Amino acid sequence: MKINQLKNQDSGNFFLIAGPCVVEGRDMALEIAERVKEITDRLQIPYIFKASYRKANRTKLNSFTGIGDELALGILKEVGETFALPTVTDIHESDEAALAAQYVDVLQIPAFLCRQTELLVAAAQTGKAVNVKKGQFMHGSGMGFAVEKIHAVNPDVQVMLTDRGNSFGYSDIVVDYRNIVEMQAFDAPVIMDCTHSLQQPNQASGVTGGKPALIETIAKAAIAVGADGIFIETHMNPTVAKSDGANMLALDKLEALLEKLVRIREVVRKN
């Protein structure tokens, strides 16, 4: 993995991308980063802190989108510097890439936008690592074109691919674990998004639902299949989170889950 400050890479563990859905404030971001770093250091899990600096794809016009771009990006930079962690955030428009790249180590392409050529090109031009989420409407085999677009612009960019499930009917998502194997064929680390894959979008209330009780199930299966990384959004109190609270993992449940996943990983590696 060509990502600055990524530690514990020699442990043989999966890596973790985790943090709140969106930067809600400085104190909460630092608190979550500190706690997850403590856990991952003890378990020797490579860790990348995640938070969106702005949420662009919200259901309702008055949904929370952020505290301000430069303020949120500044907090992400502070998290990275304070805890010596790599950081990742989403970008939604091609002109966001250069701005965000000044503050974070990894640029993330949302699933709905994984085919947007200009966005992928702009991300590649920054030289930062790029994590592309597989569209809910796509099979894993189609993600090779996203990798090709990025490497055509800059062959040295570290590309990661993330599965976040596939649309099933109008308001549910299911996980097809064949996608992990399909995407690993493109010589890129493959990550399972264990929280967004449990979303129930397009609810009549205008607030996305979820099934967080199944996060452990999704994560265990992903590690058993051989996923290189795990993506989990976490919050001290998901019930008051300003975005995606319905499918986030409570922070106090993260350590026990990761301990189980490390044990599964050990068994998979031995076999």
mmCIF file of C-alpha atoms in Angstrom:
data_model
loop_
_atom_site.group_PDB
_atom_site.id
_atom_site.type_symbol
_atom_site.label_atom_id
_atom_site.label_comp_id
_atom_site.label_asym_id
_atom_site.label_seq_id
_atom_site.Cartn_x
_atom_site.Cartn_y
_atom_site.Cartn_z
ATOM 1 C CA MET A 1 0.000 0.000 0.000
ATOM 2 C CA LYS A 2 1.545 3.303 -1.100
ATOM 3 C CA ILE A 3 -0.074 5.483 1.537
ATOM 4 C CA ASN A 4 1.885 7.786 3.818
ATOM 5 C CA GLN A 5 1.821 7.046 7.542
ATOM 6 C CA LEU A 6 0.031 3.694 7.152
ATOM 7 C CA LYS A 7 1.419 1.575 9.988
ATOM 8 C CA ASN A 8 1.296 -2.133 10.904
ATOM 9 C CA GLN A 9 1.469 -3.234 7.293
ATOM 10 C CA ASP A 10 3.776 -6.122 8.199
ATOM 11 C CA SER A 11 1.232 -7.667 10.590
ATOM 12 C CA GLY A 12 -0.609 -9.592 7.899
ATOM 13 C CA ASN A 13 -3.929 -8.154 9.069
ATOM 14 C CA PHE A 14 -6.630 -6.593 6.927
ATOM 15 C CA PHE A 15 -6.583 -2.799 6.977
ATOM 16 C CA LEU A 16 -9.360 -0.637 8.373
ATOM 17 C CA ILE A 17 -10.979 2.529 7.047
ATOM 18 C CA ALA A 18 -13.149 3.942 9.818
ATOM 19 C CA GLY A 19 -14.543 7.145 11.236
ATOM 20 C CA PRO A 20 -17.726 9.183 11.266
ATOM 21 C CA CYS A 21 -19.812 9.647 8.146
ATOM 22 C CA VAL A 22 -19.132 13.381 8.132
ATOM 23 C CA VAL A 23 -17.043 15.838 10.126
ATOM 24 C CA GLU A 24 -19.520 17.223 12.653
ATOM 25 C CA GLY A 25 -16.899 19.099 14.662
ATOM 26 C CA ARG A 26 -13.298 19.074 15.821
ATOM 27 C CA ASP A 27 -13.750 17.372 19.194
ATOM 28 C CA MET A 28 -15.783 14.442 17.882
ATOM 29 C CA ALA A 29 -13.341 13.788 15.031
ATOM 30 C CA LEU A 30 -10.338 13.795 17.351
ATOM 31 C CA GLU A 31 -12.089 11.620 19.921
ATOM 32 C CA ILE A 32 -13.071 8.967 17.380
ATOM 33 C CA ALA A 33 -9.630 8.977 15.737
ATOM 34 C CA GLU A 34 -7.867 8.622 19.083
ATOM 35 C CA ARG A 35 -10.015 5.714 20.213
ATOM 36 C CA VAL A 36 -9.807 3.804 16.931
ATOM 37 C CA LYS A 37 -6.048 4.364 16.776
ATOM 38 C CA GLU A 38 -5.666 2.888 20.274
ATOM 39 C CA ILE A 39 -7.610 -0.200 19.223
ATOM 40 C CA THR A 40 -5.853 -0.701 15.897
ATOM 41 C CA ASP A 41 -2.384 -0.125 17.365
ATOM 42 C CA ARG A 42 -3.040 -2.845 19.954
ATOM 43 C CA LEU A 43 -4.376 -5.249 17.331
ATOM 44 C CA GLN A 44 -1.753 -4.213 14.740
ATOM 45 C CA ILE A 45 -4.334 -3.276 12.138
ATOM 46 C CA PRO A 46 -3.325 -0.699 9.513
ATOM 47 C CA TYR A 47 -5.731 2.208 9.959
ATOM 48 C CA ILE A 48 -6.967 5.065 7.759
ATOM 49 C CA PHE A 49 -9.246 7.675 9.368
ATOM 50 C CA LYS A 50 -12.351 8.454 7.300
ATOM 51 C CA ALA A 51 -14.789 11.352 7.364
ATOM 52 C CA SER A 52 -16.535 13.276 4.615
ATOM 53 C CA TYR A 53 -15.799 16.979 4.677
ATOM 54 C CA ARG A 54 -19.087 17.601 2.885
ATOM 55 C CA LYS A 55 -22.101 15.410 2.141
ATOM 56 C CA ALA A 56 -23.399 16.075 -1.342
ATOM 57 C CA ASN A 57 -25.810 13.186 -1.879
ATOM 58 C CA ARG A 58 -28.480 13.759 0.751
ATOM 59 C CA THR A 59 -32.134 12.810 0.355
ATOM 60 C CA LYS A 60 -33.689 16.116 1.415
ATOM 61 C CA LEU A 61 -32.682 19.688 0.680
ATOM 62 C CA ASN A 62 -32.481 20.588 4.362
ATOM 63 C CA SER A 63 -30.356 17.554 5.372
ATOM 64 C CA PHE A 64 -27.036 18.323 7.081
ATOM 65 C CA THR A 65 -24.209 18.656 4.567
ATOM 66 C CA GLY A 66 -21.291 19.897 6.642
ATOM 67 C CA ILE A 67 -19.724 22.565 8.836
ATOM 68 C CA GLY A 68 -17.921 24.293 5.967
ATOM 69 C CA ASP A 69 -15.421 22.878 3.496
ATOM 70 C CA GLU A 70 -12.153 24.416 4.653
ATOM 71 C CA LEU A 71 -13.034 24.073 8.336
ATOM 72 C CA ALA A 72 -13.815 20.373 7.933
ATOM 73 C CA LEU A 73 -10.771 19.743 5.749
ATOM 74 C CA GLY A 74 -8.621 21.532 8.313
ATOM 75 C CA ILE A 75 -9.933 19.188 11.005
ATOM 76 C CA LEU A 76 -9.082 16.174 8.847
ATOM 77 C CA LYS A 77 -5.560 17.501 8.442
ATOM 78 C CA GLU A 78 -5.306 18.040 12.190
ATOM 79 C CA VAL A 79 -6.443 14.459 12.840
ATOM 80 C CA GLY A 80 -3.770 13.145 10.498
ATOM 81 C CA GLU A 81 -1.018 15.248 12.047
ATOM 82 C CA THR A 82 -2.066 14.692 15.670
ATOM 83 C CA PHE A 83 -2.226 10.911 15.478
ATOM 84 C CA ALA A 84 0.158 10.280 12.546
ATOM 85 C CA LEU A 85 -2.665 8.683 10.572
ATOM 86 C CA PRO A 86 -3.502 8.725 6.874
ATOM 87 C CA THR A 87 -6.913 10.253 6.189
ATOM 88 C CA VAL A 88 -9.551 9.841 3.486
ATOM 89 C CA THR A 89 -12.510 11.950 2.384
ATOM 90 C CA ASP A 90 -15.053 11.917 -0.452
ATOM 91 C CA ILE A 91 -15.012 14.203 -3.453
ATOM 92 C CA HIS A 92 -18.026 14.718 -5.707
ATOM 93 C CA GLU A 93 -16.916 17.174 -8.397
ATOM 94 C CA SER A 94 -13.670 17.246 -10.382
ATOM 95 C CA ASP A 95 -12.764 20.697 -9.052
ATOM 96 C CA GLU A 96 -12.812 19.349 -5.470
ATOM 97 C CA ALA A 97 -9.893 16.982 -6.058
ATOM 98 C CA ALA A 98 -7.058 19.518 -5.922
ATOM 99 C CA LEU A 99 -8.536 21.227 -2.861
ATOM 100 C CA ALA A 100 -9.091 18.055 -0.845
ATOM 101 C CA ALA A 101 -5.692 16.666 -1.832
ATOM 102 C CA GLN A 102 -4.044 19.479 0.115
ATOM 103 C CA TYR A 103 -5.480 18.078 3.361
ATOM 104 C CA VAL A 104 -5.865 14.273 3.056
ATOM 105 C CA ASP A 105 -3.897 11.246 1.863
ATOM 106 C CA VAL A 106 -6.677 9.382 0.031
ATOM 107 C CA LEU A 107 -9.463 10.691 -2.191
ATOM 108 C CA GLN A 108 -12.641 8.615 -2.214
ATOM 109 C CA ILE A 109 -15.002 8.389 -5.169
ATOM 110 C CA PRO A 110 -18.627 7.749 -4.101
ATOM 111 C CA ALA A 111 -20.377 4.720 -5.564
ATOM 112 C CA PHE A 112 -22.870 6.737 -7.601
ATOM 113 C CA LEU A 113 -19.928 8.493 -9.302
ATOM 114 C CA CYS A 114 -17.576 5.597 -10.015
ATOM 115 C CA ARG A 115 -18.055 5.943 -13.789
ATOM 116 C CA GLN A 116 -17.472 9.721 -13.887
ATOM 117 C CA THR A 117 -14.352 9.978 -16.040
ATOM 118 C CA GLU A 118 -13.543 13.629 -15.273
ATOM 119 C CA LEU A 119 -13.755 12.962 -11.539
ATOM 120 C CA LEU A 120 -11.462 9.928 -11.744
ATOM 121 C CA VAL A 121 -8.991 11.825 -13.909
ATOM 122 C CA ALA A 122 -8.947 14.796 -11.536
ATOM 123 C CA ALA A 123 -8.311 12.505 -8.579
ATOM 124 C CA ALA A 124 -5.483 10.740 -10.428
ATOM 125 C CA GLN A 125 -3.853 14.043 -11.330
ATOM 126 C CA THR A 126 -3.345 14.890 -7.646
ATOM 127 C CA GLY A 127 -1.082 11.877 -7.158
ATOM 128 C CA LYS A 128 -2.973 10.903 -4.026
ATOM 129 C CA ALA A 129 -4.246 7.382 -3.416
ATOM 130 C CA VAL A 130 -7.781 6.885 -4.736
ATOM 131 C CA ASN A 131 -10.480 4.651 -3.260
ATOM 132 C CA VAL A 132 -13.265 4.012 -5.762
ATOM 133 C CA LYS A 133 -16.524 2.627 -4.416
ATOM 134 C CA LYS A 134 -18.291 0.183 -6.703
ATOM 135 C CA GLY A 135 -21.648 1.438 -7.880
ATOM 136 C CA GLN A 136 -24.700 -0.300 -6.434
ATOM 137 C CA PHE A 137 -25.746 -0.872 -10.042
ATOM 138 C CA MET A 138 -22.515 -2.617 -11.131
ATOM 139 C CA HIS A 139 -20.896 -6.013 -11.037
ATOM 140 C CA GLY A 140 -17.356 -6.133 -9.683
ATOM 141 C CA SER A 141 -15.921 -7.037 -13.079
ATOM 142 C CA GLY A 142 -16.873 -3.597 -14.392
ATOM 143 C CA MET A 143 -14.604 -1.786 -11.944
ATOM 144 C CA GLY A 144 -11.539 -2.584 -13.995
ATOM 145 C CA PHE A 145 -12.355 0.379 -16.199
ATOM 146 C CA ALA A 146 -12.143 2.753 -13.241
ATOM 147 C CA VAL A 147 -8.677 1.398 -12.457
ATOM 148 C CA GLU A 148 -7.678 1.799 -16.112
ATOM 149 C CA LYS A 149 -8.827 5.433 -16.215
ATOM 150 C CA ILE A 150 -6.814 6.350 -13.145
ATOM 151 C CA HIS A 151 -3.646 4.538 -14.174
ATOM 152 C CA ALA A 152 -3.827 5.955 -17.681
ATOM 153 C CA VAL A 153 -3.386 9.380 -16.123
ATOM 154 C CA ASN A 154 -0.919 8.371 -13.405
ATOM 155 C CA PRO A 155 0.289 4.753 -13.253
ATOM 156 C CA ASP A 156 1.872 5.347 -9.839
ATOM 157 C CA VAL A 157 -1.391 6.156 -8.060
ATOM 158 C CA GLN A 158 -2.466 3.629 -5.431
ATOM 159 C CA VAL A 159 -5.984 2.545 -6.384
ATOM 160 C CA MET A 160 -8.322 0.773 -3.968
ATOM 161 C CA LEU A 161 -11.763 -0.633 -4.762
ATOM 162 C CA THR A 162 -14.633 -0.844 -2.285
ATOM 163 C CA ASP A 163 -17.772 -2.951 -2.464
ATOM 164 C CA ARG A 164 -20.868 -1.489 -0.792
ATOM 165 C CA GLY A 165 -23.477 -3.920 -1.977
ATOM 166 C CA ASN A 166 -25.902 -3.962 -4.879
ATOM 167 C CA SER A 167 -29.352 -2.449 -5.205
ATOM 168 C CA PHE A 168 -32.091 -4.983 -4.553
ATOM 169 C CA GLY A 169 -35.505 -3.664 -5.485
ATOM 170 C CA TYR A 170 -36.251 -0.055 -4.678
ATOM 171 C CA SER A 171 -35.112 0.335 -1.076
ATOM 172 C CA ASP A 172 -32.736 -2.409 -0.082
ATOM 173 C CA ILE A 173 -29.161 -3.516 -0.716
ATOM 174 C CA VAL A 174 -27.619 -6.988 -0.733
ATOM 175 C CA VAL A 175 -23.982 -8.092 -0.753
ATOM 176 C CA ASP A 176 -22.676 -10.449 -3.421
ATOM 177 C CA TYR A 177 -19.278 -11.618 -2.190
ATOM 178 C CA ARG A 178 -18.261 -12.688 -5.681
ATOM 179 C CA ASN A 179 -17.559 -8.995 -6.251
ATOM 180 C CA ILE A 180 -14.589 -9.091 -3.864
ATOM 181 C CA VAL A 181 -12.893 -11.813 -5.870
ATOM 182 C CA GLU A 182 -13.810 -10.172 -9.183
ATOM 183 C CA MET A 183 -12.251 -6.847 -8.157
ATOM 184 C CA GLN A 184 -9.089 -8.411 -6.724
ATOM 185 C CA ALA A 185 -8.319 -9.528 -10.271
ATOM 186 C CA PHE A 186 -7.450 -5.898 -11.048
ATOM 187 C CA ASP A 187 -4.436 -6.004 -8.718
ATOM 188 C CA ALA A 188 -5.953 -3.472 -6.332
ATOM 189 C CA PRO A 189 -6.697 -3.862 -2.628
ATOM 190 C CA VAL A 190 -10.400 -4.619 -2.197
ATOM 191 C CA ILE A 191 -12.412 -3.317 0.741
ATOM 192 C CA MET A 192 -15.825 -4.310 2.100
ATOM 193 C CA ASP A 193 -17.967 -1.388 3.224
ATOM 194 C CA CYS A 194 -19.788 -3.046 6.105
ATOM 195 C CA THR A 195 -22.046 -0.130 6.993
ATOM 196 C CA HIS A 196 -23.285 1.388 3.723
ATOM 197 C CA SER A 197 -23.983 -2.108 2.421
ATOM 198 C CA LEU A 198 -26.691 -2.310 5.093
ATOM 199 C CA GLN A 199 -28.467 0.886 4.090
ATOM 200 C CA GLN A 200 -32.158 0.997 3.261
ATOM 201 C CA PRO A 201 -32.303 4.021 0.955
ATOM 202 C CA ASN A 202 -35.285 5.932 -0.430
ATOM 203 C CA GLN A 203 -37.424 5.697 2.677
ATOM 204 C CA ALA A 204 -40.697 7.645 2.651
ATOM 205 C CA SER A 205 -39.453 9.715 5.599
ATOM 206 C CA GLY A 206 -36.590 11.093 3.517
ATOM 207 C CA VAL A 207 -34.057 9.616 5.973
ATOM 208 C CA THR A 208 -32.063 6.567 4.890
ATOM 209 C CA GLY A 209 -32.627 3.506 7.068
ATOM 210 C CA GLY A 210 -30.278 0.652 7.861
ATOM 211 C CA LYS A 211 -29.640 -2.669 9.596
ATOM 212 C CA PRO A 212 -26.600 -2.105 11.848
ATOM 213 C CA ALA A 213 -27.233 -5.369 13.713
ATOM 214 C CA LEU A 214 -25.830 -7.131 10.622
ATOM 215 C CA ILE A 215 -22.525 -5.212 10.460
ATOM 216 C CA GLU A 216 -20.693 -8.060 12.185
ATOM 217 C CA THR A 217 -22.177 -10.601 9.773
ATOM 218 C CA ILE A 218 -21.096 -8.629 6.707
ATOM 219 C CA ALA A 219 -17.607 -8.044 8.133
ATOM 220 C CA LYS A 220 -16.997 -11.656 9.149
ATOM 221 C CA ALA A 221 -18.041 -12.951 5.743
ATOM 222 C CA ALA A 222 -15.833 -10.408 3.958
ATOM 223 C CA ILE A 223 -12.741 -11.414 5.914
ATOM 224 C CA ALA A 224 -13.532 -15.094 5.351
ATOM 225 C CA VAL A 225 -13.767 -14.477 1.600
ATOM 226 C CA GLY A 226 -10.413 -12.685 1.649
ATOM 227 C CA ALA A 227 -11.156 -8.955 1.582
ATOM 228 C CA ASP A 228 -8.013 -6.851 1.964
ATOM 229 C CA GLY A 229 -9.730 -4.153 3.985
ATOM 230 C CA ILE A 230 -12.826 -3.291 5.988
ATOM 231 C CA PHE A 231 -14.727 0.016 5.887
ATOM 232 C CA ILE A 232 -16.852 0.894 8.928
ATOM 233 C CA GLU A 233 -18.498 4.190 9.795
ATOM 234 C CA THR A 234 -18.596 4.666 13.548
ATOM 235 C CA HIS A 235 -19.857 7.268 16.009
ATOM 236 C CA MET A 236 -20.008 7.657 19.779
ATOM 237 C CA ASN A 237 -23.816 7.805 19.549
ATOM 238 C CA PRO A 238 -25.212 6.878 16.116
ATOM 239 C CA THR A 239 -28.733 7.907 17.150
ATOM 240 C CA VAL A 240 -27.679 11.569 17.107
ATOM 241 C CA ALA A 241 -25.264 11.393 14.162
ATOM 242 C CA LYS A 242 -25.956 14.052 11.547
ATOM 243 C CA SER A 243 -25.640 11.607 8.639
ATOM 244 C CA ASP A 244 -26.102 7.842 8.170
ATOM 245 C CA GLY A 245 -26.746 7.176 11.843
ATOM 246 C CA ALA A 246 -29.138 4.356 10.956
ATOM 247 C CA ASN A 247 -26.367 2.117 9.628
ATOM 248 C CA MET A 248 -23.326 3.163 11.688
ATOM 249 C CA LEU A 249 -21.564 1.076 14.328
ATOM 250 C CA ALA A 250 -21.467 2.426 17.863
ATOM 251 C CA LEU A 251 -17.859 3.228 18.749
ATOM 252 C CA ASP A 252 -17.954 1.140 21.921
ATOM 253 C CA LYS A 253 -18.712 -1.976 19.837
ATOM 254 C CA LEU A 254 -15.801 -1.605 17.441
ATOM 255 C CA GLU A 255 -13.041 -3.202 19.513
ATOM 256 C CA ALA A 256 -14.869 -6.477 20.116
ATOM 257 C CA LEU A 257 -15.739 -6.755 16.420
ATOM 258 C CA LEU A 258 -12.161 -6.143 15.279
ATOM 259 C CA GLU A 259 -10.860 -8.735 17.725
ATOM 260 C CA LYS A 260 -13.153 -11.328 16.118
ATOM 261 C CA LEU A 261 -12.115 -10.294 12.626
ATOM 262 C CA VAL A 262 -8.417 -10.592 13.486
ATOM 263 C CA ARG A 263 -8.983 -14.161 14.645
ATOM 264 C CA ILE A 264 -10.857 -15.008 11.434
ATOM 265 C CA ARG A 265 -8.037 -13.465 9.407
ATOM 266 C CA GLU A 266 -5.496 -15.652 11.204
ATOM 267 C CA VAL A 267 -7.452 -18.784 10.278
ATOM 268 C CA VAL A 268 -7.832 -17.675 6.641
ATOM 269 C CA ARG A 269 -4.096 -16.986 6.324
ATOM 270 C CA LYS A 270 -3.190 -20.415 7.728
ATOM 271 C CA ASN A 271 -5.365 -22.086 5.124
#
